[in-house]
Amino acid sequence: MSGALPDAAFWRGRRVFLTGHTGFKGGWLTLWLRSLGAEVCGYSLAPSTEPSLFATARVGEACRSIIGDIRDLPALERAFMDFQPDVVLHLAAQPLVRRSYQDPLETFSTNIMGSAHVLDLVRRTPTVRGALIVTTDKCYENLEQATPYRETDRLGGRDPYSSSKACAELVTRSYWWSYFSAAGAPAAASARAGNVVGGGDWSTDRLVPDLIQAFAEGRPAILRNPDAVRPWQHVLEPCCGYLLAVERICRTPAKTPPAWNFGPDEEGNVAVGEIAAGLAAAWGGDARYEVRRDPGAVHEATLLTLDHTLAQADLGWRPRWPLATTLAKTAEWYRAHQAGGDMQAVCEQQLSDYVSA
Ligand SMILES: NC(=O)c1ccc[n+]([C@@H]2O[C@H](COP(=O)([O-])OP(=O)(O)OC[C@H]3O[C@@H](n4cnc5c(N)ncnc54)[C@H](O)[C@@H]3O)[C@@H](O)[C@H]2O)c1
């Protein structure tokens, strides 16, 4: 049975303020929202990679695009007041574990105070009915346990990135208790997704961008941590969940749970080495990789899986693409990019394939 899809009747003409539109997930979400007839105002820093999904898929054509910092409260406030959004999707973040070790203050200020700024503007902008704060599966205290994490599990986080996202969860909850639980107030909740793959990610120190770059250059990719198990999913899976969550938040604010997990079915919980093998096969040619363990590497969890029972029961969401399709679509996207394709059209085609899956 397929999972639920966003309701175009809800989104048509809806004014959506989306932070992180110049990034990987935010770019896909912006294109999806445009196809649903929403009016999007994106607010983010300029793309941090070259190439970027924002430039290659011409995401700026699908929204009103503002380049700004979520730590700059006056600038963020001007953007909110000018646009007068109905709903807010907050994705902007410093999202990389290794970078968070190199620059913890940037990570904490962006992911904690930046989220607090967004929540405070949700509180102070009368047009806003609902907000979704995107955190991560890494917000849970990682016990290296075989049992998938549930929404009620204890928050934690050893590295600065994971810790900052657990803090963003607590800040969201505090705003809910303090301002959003009253009748007539806007509602807010958080979303915790697993490791996302798909076309258009060029971030450093992420598995798929590293693999694709090596495959495209005809050299072996290097795997540092082949045994680490993560919940892998296509970028469109959590994006679908985020849209369903916002619909739910706006329709029944008083009954909204504080958070949902969005992870793959059991078959998507695999080791890094399996993703590398699957993507190499999907890419074809002489795509290959080598394992080179780094004993001096910074700490990263080795086992992390997510329980998405609540999202399934509460939102009707469930993964639509099995892992093999996810990897095939990812390879197809980067192959099209390598061949100089129209990447906005490729995104739209993959979105249409996803919706009809
Ligand atoms: N990609 C994943 O596997 C994954 C998994 C779980 C959760 N997440 C979360 O999803 C969200 C989006 O991640 P992504 O993979 O698209 O990351 P990304 O790096 O591609 O995009 C991050 C976005 O945040 C913006 N940003 C960063 N700092 C900012 C600042 N100070 N002010 C304004 N904008 C700022 C960037 O400009 C960019 O638009 C993040 O909150 C991330 O933590 C990602």
mmCIF file of N, CA, C and O in Angstrom, residues 23 130 211 230 248 338:
data_model
loop_
_atom_site.group_PDB
_atom_site.id
_atom_site.type_symbol
_atom_site.label_atom_id
_atom_site.label_comp_id
_atom_site.label_asym_id
_atom_site.label_seq_id
_atom_site.Cartn_x
_atom_site.Cartn_y
_atom_site.Cartn_z
ATOM 1 N N GLY A 23 19.672 24.976 -0.296
ATOM 2 C CA GLY A 23 20.307 23.699 0.024
ATOM 3 C C GLY A 23 19.656 22.534 -0.719
ATOM 4 O O GLY A 23 18.798 22.714 -1.595
ATOM 5 N N GLY A 130 1.063 27.655 11.141
ATOM 6 C CA GLY A 130 1.801 26.452 11.534
ATOM 7 C C GLY A 130 3.244 26.502 11.087
ATOM 8 O O GLY A 130 3.580 27.177 10.106
ATOM 9 N N LEU A 211 31.056 9.700 -3.352
ATOM 10 C CA LEU A 211 31.077 8.559 -4.279
ATOM 11 C C LEU A 211 30.910 9.038 -5.722
ATOM 12 O O LEU A 211 31.680 8.658 -6.615
ATOM 13 N N ARG A 230 23.008 3.254 8.773
ATOM 14 C CA ARG A 230 22.175 4.456 8.832
ATOM 15 C C ARG A 230 20.831 4.157 8.160
ATOM 16 O O ARG A 230 20.748 3.278 7.313
ATOM 17 N N ARG A 248 -1.160 18.676 8.603
ATOM 18 C CA ARG A 248 -1.707 18.169 9.868
ATOM 19 C C ARG A 248 -1.662 19.243 10.961
ATOM 20 O O ARG A 248 -2.623 19.450 11.698
ATOM 21 N N GLN A 338 25.811 15.212 -15.585
ATOM 22 C CA GLN A 338 27.100 15.055 -16.271
ATOM 23 C C GLN A 338 26.924 15.261 -17.785
ATOM 24 O O GLN A 338 27.810 15.780 -18.455
#
